[in-house]
CSV table of C-alpha atoms in Angstrom, one decimal:
chain,number,residue,atom,x,y,z
N,30,MET,CA,44.9,-22.8,-1.6
N,31,ARG,CA,47.4,-21.7,0.9
N,32,ARG,CA,46.7,-18.3,2.8
N,33,ALA,CA,48.6,-17.3,5.8
N,34,LEU,CA,46.2,-16.6,8.5
N,35,ALA,CA,49.0,-14.4,10.6
N,36,ALA,CA,48.5,-11.7,8.2
N,37,HIS,CA,45.1,-11.6,8.5
N,38,GLY,CA,45.3,-11.2,12.5
N,39,VAL,CA,44.8,-14.7,12.6
N,40,ARG,CA,47.6,-17.2,13.8
N,41,GLU,CA,48.6,-19.9,11.4
N,42,THR,CA,46.9,-22.9,12.2
N,43,ARG,CA,47.7,-26.6,11.2
N,44,LEU,CA,45.1,-26.5,8.4
N,45,SER,CA,46.1,-25.1,5.5
N,46,ARG,CA,42.9,-25.3,3.6
N,47,VAL,CA,41.3,-22.3,4.6
N,48,ASN,CA,40.7,-19.3,2.6
N,49,ILE,CA,40.8,-15.9,4.6
N,50,LEU,CA,39.0,-12.5,3.6
N,51,ASP,CA,39.5,-9.8,5.2
N,52,PHE,CA,36.6,-7.3,4.8
N,53,ARG,CA,37.5,-5.2,7.9
N,54,GLY,CA,37.4,-1.5,7.4
N,55,GLU,CA,36.3,-1.9,3.9
N,56,ASN,CA,32.9,0.0,2.6
N,57,LEU,CA,30.6,-3.2,2.6
N,58,SER,CA,28.7,-1.7,-0.2
N,59,LYS,CA,26.3,-4.5,-2.2
N,60,ARG,CA,28.6,-3.7,-5.6
N,61,TYR,CA,31.6,-4.6,-3.5
N,62,LEU,CA,30.3,-7.5,-2.2
N,63,LYS,CA,29.0,-8.7,-5.4
N,64,GLN,CA,32.4,-8.6,-6.5
N,65,ARG,CA,34.4,-10.2,-3.5
N,66,LEU,CA,32.2,-12.6,-2.1
N,67,PRO,CA,33.4,-16.6,-2.5
N,68,ARG,CA,31.3,-18.3,-4.9
N,69,ALA,CA,31.0,-21.5,-6.8
N,70,ALA,CA,31.9,-21.2,-10.5
N,71,GLU,CA,28.7,-21.7,-12.7
N,72,THR,CA,29.2,-25.4,-14.2
N,73,HIS,CA,25.8,-25.7,-16.0
N,74,ALA,CA,26.5,-23.4,-18.9
N,75,ASP,CA,29.9,-25.4,-19.6
N,76,VAL,CA,27.8,-28.6,-20.3
N,77,GLY,CA,24.8,-26.9,-22.2
N,78,ARG,CA,25.4,-27.6,-25.7
N,79,ARG,CA,26.1,-31.7,-24.8
N,80,VAL,CA,22.7,-31.6,-22.6
N,81,ALA,CA,20.9,-29.5,-26.0
N,82,ASP,CA,22.1,-32.5,-28.0
N,83,LEU,CA,21.0,-35.2,-25.6
N,84,LEU,CA,17.5,-33.7,-25.2
N,85,ALA,CA,16.7,-33.3,-28.8
N,86,GLU,CA,17.6,-36.7,-28.7
N,87,ILE,CA,15.2,-37.7,-26.0
N,88,ARG,CA,12.4,-35.4,-27.6
N,89,THR,CA,12.2,-37.4,-30.5
N,90,GLY,CA,13.3,-41.0,-29.7
N,91,GLY,CA,11.4,-41.5,-26.5
N,92,SER,CA,11.8,-44.4,-24.3
N,93,ALA,CA,14.6,-46.0,-26.2
N,94,ALA,CA,16.7,-43.1,-26.4
N,95,VAL,CA,16.3,-42.6,-22.8
N,96,LYS,CA,17.6,-46.4,-22.5
N,97,ARG,CA,20.5,-45.8,-24.7
N,98,PHE,CA,21.5,-42.9,-22.2
N,99,THR,CA,21.1,-45.1,-19.2
N,100,ALA,CA,23.3,-47.1,-20.8
N,101,ARG,CA,25.7,-44.9,-21.4
N,102,PHE,CA,25.8,-42.6,-18.1
N,103,ASP,CA,24.5,-45.3,-15.6
N,104,GLY,CA,26.0,-48.3,-17.2
N,105,VAL,CA,22.8,-49.8,-16.6
N,106,GLU,CA,20.1,-51.6,-19.3
N,107,PRO,CA,16.7,-51.4,-17.4
N,108,GLU,CA,14.7,-53.9,-19.2
N,109,SER,CA,11.8,-51.4,-18.0
N,110,LEU,CA,11.8,-47.7,-17.5
N,111,ARG,CA,8.8,-48.0,-14.9
N,112,VAL,CA,9.3,-49.3,-11.6
N,113,PRO,CA,6.7,-52.2,-11.0
N,114,THR,CA,4.2,-51.7,-8.1
N,115,ALA,CA,5.6,-55.1,-7.1
N,116,ALA,CA,9.1,-53.9,-6.7
N,117,LEU,CA,7.7,-50.6,-4.7
N,118,GLU,CA,5.8,-53.1,-2.5
N,119,GLN,CA,9.2,-55.1,-1.5
N,120,ALA,CA,11.2,-51.9,-0.8
N,121,GLU,CA,8.8,-50.7,1.6
N,122,ALA,CA,8.5,-54.0,3.0
N,123,ALA,CA,12.2,-55.0,3.4
N,124,LEU,CA,12.9,-51.3,4.6
N,125,ASP,CA,14.7,-51.1,8.0
N,126,PRO,CA,13.0,-50.2,11.2
N,127,GLU,CA,14.9,-47.5,12.0
N,128,ILE,CA,15.0,-45.7,8.7
N,129,ARG,CA,11.5,-46.4,8.6
N,130,ALA,CA,10.4,-44.4,12.0
N,131,ALA,CA,13.0,-41.8,11.0
N,132,LEU,CA,11.0,-41.4,7.9
N,133,VAL,CA,7.3,-41.5,9.2
N,134,GLU,CA,8.6,-38.6,11.5
N,135,SER,CA,10.4,-36.5,8.9
N,136,ILE,CA,7.0,-36.7,6.5
N,137,ALA,CA,4.7,-36.2,9.7
N,138,ARG,CA,6.6,-32.9,10.5
N,139,ALA,CA,6.9,-31.7,6.7
N,140,GLU,CA,3.0,-32.5,6.4
N,141,ALA,CA,2.6,-30.4,9.7
N,142,VAL,CA,4.2,-27.2,7.8
N,143,ALA,CA,3.1,-27.7,4.5
N,144,ALA,CA,-1.1,-27.9,6.1
N,145,ASP,CA,-0.2,-24.2,6.9
N,146,GLN,CA,1.3,-23.3,3.8
N,147,ARG,CA,-1.8,-24.1,1.6
N,148,PRO,CA,-3.3,-20.6,0.7
N,149,ALA,CA,-7.5,-20.3,0.9
N,150,ASP,CA,-9.1,-18.9,-2.3
N,151,VAL,CA,-10.6,-15.1,-1.2
N,152,THR,CA,-12.8,-12.5,-2.9
N,153,THR,CA,-12.9,-9.1,-3.6
N,154,GLU,CA,-15.9,-7.2,-3.5
N,155,LEU,CA,-15.2,-3.7,-5.2
N,156,SER,CA,-18.9,-2.8,-5.2
N,157,ALA,CA,-22.5,-4.1,-5.8
N,158,GLY,CA,-22.3,-6.6,-8.2
N,159,ALA,CA,-18.3,-6.3,-8.8
N,160,ARG,CA,-16.1,-9.2,-7.8
N,161,VAL,CA,-12.6,-10.4,-8.2
N,162,THR,CA,-11.8,-13.7,-7.1
N,163,THR,CA,-8.2,-15.2,-6.4
N,164,ARG,CA,-7.9,-18.8,-6.9
N,165,TYR,CA,-5.0,-20.9,-5.7
N,166,LEU,CA,-4.9,-24.2,-8.2
N,167,PRO,CA,-2.9,-26.9,-8.0
N,168,ILE,CA,-0.2,-28.0,-10.9
N,169,GLU,CA,-1.8,-30.7,-12.4
N,170,ARG,CA,1.1,-33.0,-13.4
N,171,VAL,CA,4.5,-32.8,-11.8
N,172,GLY,CA,7.8,-34.3,-12.0
N,173,LEU,CA,9.8,-34.7,-9.0
N,174,TYR,CA,13.8,-35.4,-9.8
N,175,VAL,CA,15.4,-37.3,-6.8
N,176,PRO,CA,19.4,-37.5,-8.0
N,177,GLY,CA,21.7,-40.2,-7.1
N,178,GLY,CA,25.5,-40.4,-7.7
N,179,LEU,CA,27.5,-39.7,-4.1
N,180,ALA,CA,24.7,-40.3,-1.8
N,181,VAL,CA,21.5,-41.7,-1.9
N,182,TYR,CA,18.2,-39.2,-1.2
N,183,PRO,CA,15.3,-40.4,0.5
N,184,SER,CA,14.8,-37.0,2.1
N,185,THR,CA,14.6,-35.3,-1.4
N,186,VAL,CA,11.5,-37.9,-2.1
N,187,VAL,CA,9.8,-36.7,1.4
N,188,MET,CA,10.8,-32.7,0.4
N,189,ASN,CA,9.0,-32.9,-3.2
N,190,VAL,CA,6.4,-35.4,-2.5
N,191,VAL,CA,4.5,-33.4,0.6
N,192,PRO,CA,3.9,-30.3,-0.6
N,193,ALA,CA,3.2,-31.3,-3.9
N,194,LEU,CA,0.2,-33.5,-2.0
N,195,ALA,CA,-0.1,-30.6,0.1
N,196,ALA,CA,-0.8,-28.3,-3.0
N,197,GLY,CA,-3.1,-31.0,-4.4
N,198,ALA,CA,-1.4,-32.1,-7.1
N,199,ARG,CA,-3.4,-34.8,-9.0
N,200,SER,CA,-0.6,-36.7,-11.0
N,201,LEU,CA,3.5,-37.4,-9.5
N,202,ALA,CA,5.6,-38.8,-11.4
N,203,ILE,CA,9.2,-39.5,-9.7
N,204,ALA,CA,12.4,-39.9,-11.5
N,205,SER,CA,15.5,-41.2,-9.8
N,206,PRO,CA,18.6,-42.9,-11.2
N,207,PRO,CA,19.1,-46.4,-11.6
N,208,GLN,CA,21.6,-48.5,-9.4
N,209,SER,CA,23.1,-51.7,-10.4
N,210,SER,CA,19.5,-53.8,-10.0
N,211,GLY,CA,17.9,-51.6,-12.7
N,212,LEU,CA,16.0,-50.0,-10.0
N,213,PRO,CA,16.3,-46.8,-7.9
N,214,HIS,CA,17.7,-47.2,-4.3
N,215,PRO,CA,15.3,-49.5,-2.5
N,216,VAL,CA,15.2,-46.7,0.1
N,217,VAL,CA,13.9,-44.2,-2.4
N,218,LEU,CA,11.6,-46.6,-3.8
N,219,ALA,CA,10.4,-47.6,-0.1
N,220,THR,CA,10.1,-43.7,0.5
N,221,ALA,CA,7.8,-43.2,-2.4
N,222,HIS,CA,5.3,-45.9,-1.9
N,223,LEU,CA,5.1,-44.7,1.9
N,224,LEU,CA,3.9,-41.4,0.8
N,225,GLY,CA,1.3,-43.2,-1.9
N,226,VAL,CA,3.4,-42.4,-5.1
N,227,ASP,CA,3.1,-45.2,-7.3
N,228,GLU,CA,4.4,-43.4,-10.8
N,229,VAL,CA,8.3,-43.9,-10.4
N,230,TRP,CA,10.9,-44.0,-13.0
N,231,ALA,CA,14.2,-45.5,-13.4
N,232,MET,CA,16.0,-42.4,-15.0
N,233,GLY,CA,18.5,-39.8,-14.1
N,234,GLY,CA,20.4,-37.4,-15.1
N,235,ALA,CA,19.9,-34.9,-18.2
N,236,GLN,CA,17.9,-37.9,-20.1
N,237,ALA,CA,15.4,-38.1,-16.9
N,238,ILE,CA,14.6,-34.1,-16.9
N,239,GLY,CA,13.8,-34.6,-20.8
N,240,ALA,CA,11.9,-37.6,-19.9
N,241,LEU,CA,9.5,-35.9,-17.7
N,242,ALA,CA,8.9,-32.4,-20.2
N,243,TYR,CA,8.5,-34.1,-23.2
N,244,GLY,CA,6.8,-37.6,-22.3
N,245,PHE,CA,6.9,-40.4,-24.6
N,246,ASP,CA,5.0,-43.3,-26.1
N,247,ASP,CA,7.1,-45.7,-28.2
N,248,ASP,CA,7.3,-48.4,-25.8
N,249,GLU,CA,6.3,-47.1,-22.5
N,250,VAL,CA,3.8,-44.2,-21.6
N,251,CYS,CA,5.3,-41.2,-19.7
N,252,GLU,CA,2.9,-38.1,-20.0
N,253,PRO,CA,4.4,-35.2,-19.8
N,254,VAL,CA,4.6,-33.0,-16.4
N,255,ASP,CA,3.8,-29.2,-16.5
N,256,LEU,CA,6.3,-28.8,-13.7
N,257,ILE,CA,9.7,-30.0,-12.6
N,258,THR,CA,11.3,-30.1,-9.5
N,259,GLY,CA,14.1,-30.9,-7.5
N,260,PRO,CA,17.8,-30.8,-7.4
N,261,GLY,CA,20.5,-32.7,-9.3
N,262,ASN,CA,24.2,-31.8,-10.7
N,263,ALA,CA,25.3,-29.7,-13.6
N,264,TYR,CA,24.0,-31.6,-16.0
N,265,VAL,CA,20.4,-31.9,-14.7
N,266,ALA,CA,20.7,-28.0,-14.1
N,267,ALA,CA,21.8,-27.7,-17.3
N,268,ALA,CA,18.9,-29.6,-18.5
N,269,LYS,CA,16.2,-27.7,-16.4
N,270,SER,CA,17.2,-24.5,-17.6
N,271,LEU,CA,16.9,-25.7,-21.1
N,272,VAL,CA,13.3,-27.2,-21.0
N,273,ARG,CA,11.7,-24.7,-19.4
N,274,SER,CA,10.2,-23.0,-22.1
N,275,HIS,CA,7.9,-26.3,-22.5
N,276,VAL,CA,7.7,-26.9,-18.5
N,277,GLY,CA,8.0,-25.4,-15.4
N,278,ILE,CA,10.4,-25.8,-13.2
N,279,ASP,CA,11.3,-24.7,-9.4
N,280,ALA,CA,14.8,-23.2,-9.8
N,281,VAL,CA,18.4,-23.9,-11.9
N,282,ALA,CA,20.5,-24.7,-8.9
N,283,GLY,CA,24.3,-24.6,-8.1
N,284,PRO,CA,26.1,-26.6,-5.7
N,285,THR,CA,24.9,-26.5,-2.0
N,286,GLU,CA,26.0,-23.8,0.3
N,287,ILE,CA,26.4,-22.8,3.9
N,288,ILE,CA,27.1,-19.1,5.4
N,289,ILE,CA,27.3,-19.4,9.0
N,290,LEU,CA,27.8,-15.5,11.3
N,291,ALA,CA,29.5,-16.2,14.1
N,292,ASP,CA,30.6,-13.9,16.9
N,293,ALA,CA,33.5,-15.2,20.1
N,294,GLN,CA,30.7,-16.8,22.2
N,295,ALA,CA,30.4,-19.3,19.3
N,296,THR,CA,31.4,-22.9,19.6
N,297,PRO,CA,34.1,-23.8,17.5
N,298,ALA,CA,33.3,-27.3,17.1
N,299,TYR,CA,29.6,-26.8,16.4
N,300,VAL,CA,30.8,-24.2,13.8
N,301,ALA,CA,33.6,-26.3,12.1
N,302,ALA,CA,30.9,-29.5,12.0
N,303,ASP,CA,28.5,-27.5,10.2
N,304,LEU,CA,30.6,-26.3,7.5
N,305,ILE,CA,32.2,-29.7,7.0
N,306,SER,CA,28.6,-31.2,6.9
N,307,GLN,CA,27.7,-29.0,3.7
N,308,ALA,CA,31.4,-29.7,2.1
N,309,GLU,CA,30.8,-33.3,2.3
N,310,HIS,CA,27.9,-33.1,-0.5
N,311,ASP,CA,30.4,-32.2,-3.2
N,312,GLU,CA,33.8,-30.6,-4.3
N,313,LEU,CA,32.0,-27.5,-5.5
N,314,ALA,CA,30.0,-27.3,-2.4
N,315,ALA,CA,30.5,-24.1,-0.7
N,316,SER,CA,31.3,-23.7,3.2
N,317,VAL,CA,31.3,-19.9,4.2
N,318,LEU,CA,32.3,-18.6,7.9
N,319,VAL,CA,31.3,-14.7,8.6
N,320,THR,CA,33.0,-13.7,12.1
N,321,ASP,CA,33.8,-10.3,13.6
N,322,SER,CA,36.0,-12.5,15.7
N,323,THR,CA,39.7,-13.3,14.7
N,324,VAL,CA,39.9,-16.1,17.9
N,325,LEU,CA,36.9,-17.7,16.4
N,326,ALA,CA,38.2,-18.0,13.1
N,327,GLU,CA,41.6,-19.2,14.7
N,328,GLU,CA,39.8,-21.7,16.6
N,329,VAL,CA,37.2,-22.9,14.0
N,330,ALA,CA,40.5,-23.3,11.7
N,331,ALA,CA,42.2,-25.6,14.4
N,332,GLU,CA,39.0,-27.6,14.3
N,333,LEU,CA,38.7,-28.0,10.5
N,334,ALA,CA,42.0,-29.4,11.1
N,335,ARG,CA,41.2,-31.7,13.6
N,336,GLN,CA,37.7,-32.7,12.1
N,337,VAL,CA,38.2,-33.1,8.5
N,338,PRO,CA,40.9,-36.0,8.3
N,339,VAL,CA,38.9,-38.2,9.9
N,340,ALA,CA,35.4,-37.8,8.3
N,341,ALA,CA,34.2,-40.2,6.0
N,342,HIS,CA,34.6,-38.1,3.1
N,343,SER,CA,37.7,-36.6,3.9
N,344,GLU,CA,39.3,-36.1,0.6
N,345,ARG,CA,35.9,-34.5,-0.8
N,346,ILE,CA,35.3,-31.9,2.2
N,347,ALA,CA,38.8,-30.9,1.9
N,348,ALA,CA,38.4,-30.2,-1.7
N,349,ALA,CA,35.5,-28.4,-1.2
N,350,LEU,CA,37.0,-26.1,1.6
N,351,ASP,CA,40.3,-25.3,-0.1
N,352,GLY,CA,38.1,-24.4,-3.2
N,353,THR,CA,37.7,-20.3,-4.1
N,354,GLN,CA,33.9,-21.0,-3.0
N,355,SER,CA,34.5,-21.4,0.8
N,356,ALA,CA,36.5,-18.9,3.0
N,357,ILE,CA,36.7,-17.3,6.5
N,358,VAL,CA,35.2,-13.7,5.9
N,359,LEU,CA,36.7,-11.1,8.9
N,360,VAL,CA,34.3,-8.3,9.2
N,361,ASP,CA,34.2,-5.5,11.7
N,362,ASP,CA,31.4,-6.0,13.8
N,363,ILE,CA,27.9,-8.4,13.8
N,364,ASP,CA,25.8,-5.7,11.8
N,365,ALA,CA,28.8,-5.7,8.7
N,366,GLY,CA,28.2,-9.7,9.3
N,367,ILE,CA,24.5,-9.0,8.5
N,368,ASP,CA,25.6,-6.8,5.6
N,369,VAL,CA,27.5,-9.5,4.0
N,370,VAL,CA,25.1,-12.7,4.6
N,371,ASN,CA,22.1,-10.6,2.7
N,372,ALA,CA,24.7,-10.1,0.6
N,373,TYR,CA,25.4,-13.3,-0.4
N,374,ALA,CA,21.7,-14.3,-0.3
N,375,GLY,CA,22.7,-18.3,0.9
N,376,GLU,CA,21.2,-21.6,0.6
N,377,HIS,CA,21.3,-22.1,4.0
N,378,VAL,CA,22.0,-19.3,6.7
N,379,GLU,CA,23.2,-20.3,10.3
N,380,ILE,CA,23.2,-17.5,13.3
N,381,HIS,CA,25.6,-18.5,16.3
N,382,THR,CA,25.6,-14.9,17.8
N,383,ALA,CA,24.7,-13.8,21.5
N,384,ASP,CA,21.3,-12.8,20.5
N,385,PRO,CA,20.5,-15.2,17.3
N,386,HIS,CA,17.2,-14.4,17.1
N,387,ALA,CA,17.7,-10.7,16.8
N,388,VAL,CA,20.3,-11.5,14.6
N,389,ALA,CA,18.0,-13.9,12.5
N,390,ALA,CA,15.1,-11.1,12.3
N,391,ARG,CA,17.5,-8.9,10.1
N,392,ILE,CA,18.6,-11.7,7.6
N,393,THR,CA,16.3,-11.2,4.7
N,394,ASN,CA,18.2,-12.9,2.0
N,395,GLY,CA,18.2,-16.8,3.0
N,396,GLY,CA,16.8,-20.1,1.4
N,397,ALA,CA,16.7,-21.1,5.0
N,398,VAL,CA,18.0,-19.6,8.4
N,399,PHE,CA,18.3,-21.5,10.9
N,400,VAL,CA,19.0,-19.8,15.1
N,401,GLY,CA,21.5,-20.4,17.4
N,402,ALA,CA,23.5,-23.7,18.3
N,403,ASP,CA,21.1,-26.2,18.5
N,404,ALA,CA,19.3,-25.7,15.0
N,405,PRO,CA,22.2,-27.0,12.5
N,406,VAL,CA,21.4,-27.2,9.3
N,407,SER,CA,21.4,-31.2,9.0
N,408,LEU,CA,18.3,-30.4,11.3
N,409,GLY,CA,16.7,-29.3,8.0
N,410,ASP,CA,17.9,-31.6,5.9
N,411,TYR,CA,16.1,-34.1,7.7
N,412,CYS,CA,13.5,-33.4,10.6
N,413,ALA,CA,12.9,-29.9,10.8
N,414,GLY,CA,9.6,-29.6,9.0
N,415,SER,CA,11.2,-27.3,6.7
N,416,ASN,CA,12.3,-28.0,3.3
N,417,HIS,CA,15.8,-28.5,2.0
N,418,VAL,CA,15.4,-27.9,-1.6
N,419,LEU,CA,16.5,-24.3,-1.6
N,420,PRO,CA,17.7,-21.4,-3.9
N,421,THR,CA,21.6,-21.2,-4.5
N,422,MET,CA,24.1,-19.3,-5.8
N,423,GLY,CA,22.6,-15.9,-4.6
N,424,THR,CA,19.1,-16.7,-5.7
N,425,ALA,CA,17.9,-16.2,-2.6
N,426,ALA,CA,17.9,-12.4,-3.1
N,427,HIS,CA,14.8,-13.3,-5.2
N,428,GLY,CA,13.6,-16.8,-4.8
N,429,SER,CA,12.1,-19.2,-3.0
N,430,GLY,CA,12.7,-22.9,-1.5
N,431,LEU,CA,10.3,-25.4,-2.1
N,432,GLY,CA,7.3,-25.4,-0.7
N,433,VAL,CA,3.6,-25.5,-1.3
N,434,HIS,CA,3.5,-22.7,-3.1
N,435,SER,CA,5.8,-23.9,-5.5
N,436,PHE,CA,2.6,-26.7,-7.4
N,437,ILE,CA,0.0,-23.7,-7.1
N,438,LYS,CA,-0.8,-21.6,-10.1
N,439,VAL,CA,-2.9,-18.5,-9.2
N,440,SER,CA,-6.0,-17.9,-11.5
N,441,GLN,CA,-8.1,-14.4,-11.1
N,442,VAL,CA,-12.2,-14.8,-11.7
N,443,ILE,CA,-13.8,-11.6,-12.9
N,444,ASP,CA,-17.2,-11.5,-12.3
N,445,TYR,CA,-19.0,-8.1,-12.9
N,446,ASP,CA,-22.9,-7.6,-13.7
N,447,HIS,CA,-24.3,-5.0,-16.2
N,448,GLU,CA,-24.4,-2.1,-13.3
N,449,ALA,CA,-21.0,-2.9,-12.3
N,450,LEU,CA,-19.4,-2.6,-15.4
N,451,LYS,CA,-21.3,0.5,-16.4
N,452,GLU,CA,-19.8,2.3,-13.0
N,453,VAL,CA,-16.2,1.8,-14.6
N,454,ALA,CA,-16.9,1.9,-18.2
N,455,ASP,CA,-15.9,5.9,-19.3
N,456,HIS,CA,-12.5,5.0,-17.3
N,457,ILE,CA,-12.1,2.2,-19.3
N,458,ALA,CA,-13.2,4.0,-22.4
N,459,VAL,CA,-10.6,6.5,-21.4
N,460,LEU,CA,-7.7,4.4,-20.9
N,461,SER,CA,-8.1,2.2,-23.9
N,462,ALA,CA,-7.8,5.7,-26.1
N,463,SER,CA,-4.9,7.1,-24.4
N,464,GLU,CA,-3.3,3.7,-25.4
N,465,GLN,CA,-4.4,3.5,-28.4
N,466,LEU,CA,-6.7,0.8,-28.1
N,467,PRO,CA,-9.9,2.3,-29.2
N,468,ALA,CA,-11.8,-1.3,-29.7
N,469,HIS,CA,-10.9,-1.7,-26.4
N,470,GLY,CA,-13.4,0.6,-25.1
N,471,THR,CA,-15.9,-0.3,-28.1
N,472,ALA,CA,-15.9,-3.6,-26.1
N,473,VAL,CA,-17.1,-2.1,-23.2
N,474,SER,CA,-19.5,0.7,-24.4
N,475,ILE,CA,-21.4,-1.4,-27.1
N,476,ARG,CA,-22.9,-3.2,-24.4
N,477,PHE,CA,-24.7,0.1,-23.1
N,478,GLU,CA,-25.9,1.0,-26.6
N,479,GLU,CA,-30.0,1.8,-26.7
């Protein structure tokens, strides 16, 4: 979409594919920002009916239905959905040494962060003989979805598996779309084997989500999982939304997004490169720059004009930058920029300002916040130690990225002896009567009858 930059106090550049939103002089109320901020359209709602019909077939048709949909959507007719152990071993043995070294480093950093995320059980003693213990228990069986499609994501294997193992999950099943070989991408298989996961399924899309949620035992046996995590396309998102009455999910993810807050000292080439790196994912990806500097806006637009045409996926990138979900947002000052970023509640937030740490401390809504010029989102995608499975579409305002906590459920153990119960018996009687539930009070008072 062509927008005249000069109308916003920014000189025209060679790049037509940049939207300019001018918030200067506006009252940046939450309502105003919710209505005006660029955002990708929700896509999973449009495919919900078709996915619902597919899931119904998966639920009753088992592995045969999964294979049928795999042939239709992936153009592959695998003999077996379960990846043989030998194939996992062969994939790791054939792994390029440089890729192996990079994966090992990524795994080590992710494991170090995950180890510090594991909460310890805690017992609260309220009085003599009155204790409540809060237990943090691993979810027993989890399904980990690793997308294929436009790219290959061994890094997503790491991001799913490492926190699940750190949480103590006993059973892990990875599902990833098959290639022409009938197996998932060999680097995905190698990464799974590096991490010690031996249950991998050649299943992609909505049919994989259904298979993990419902399980099957007709030809092969796949036990249903208790939780499904991992990103995917609109069909995967719709399927996760529909199965969450049967199984836990991490989130219903939308297209990927980045929002960068930058001032005049920011390096335009870095900012443009980081916007492009997210636009590379998908034509629906959102790349947003928020700045109080019209000079920087102009220079970033010029950098986009220079960098986009020479990028490997220039058409996809240009389409994402041209979409209404992407924009350069002009604000009066950095304080206003912080308000915009918090209202956007983005998946990835980058801070390119004179005092990035001080600004980052004021960002309260962001899936992951990257501080300073030397912390691009690409770092978090692979080797920061953080997780790259993050909330999108503004859900960072109330949701969290994937982590050890995602694979843990909380249970409380109540341990009161007779005297401790007697201390609160009268209070229970009063409260139960006030709620017109007298049997609740009787269940306590009966224990003190002579």
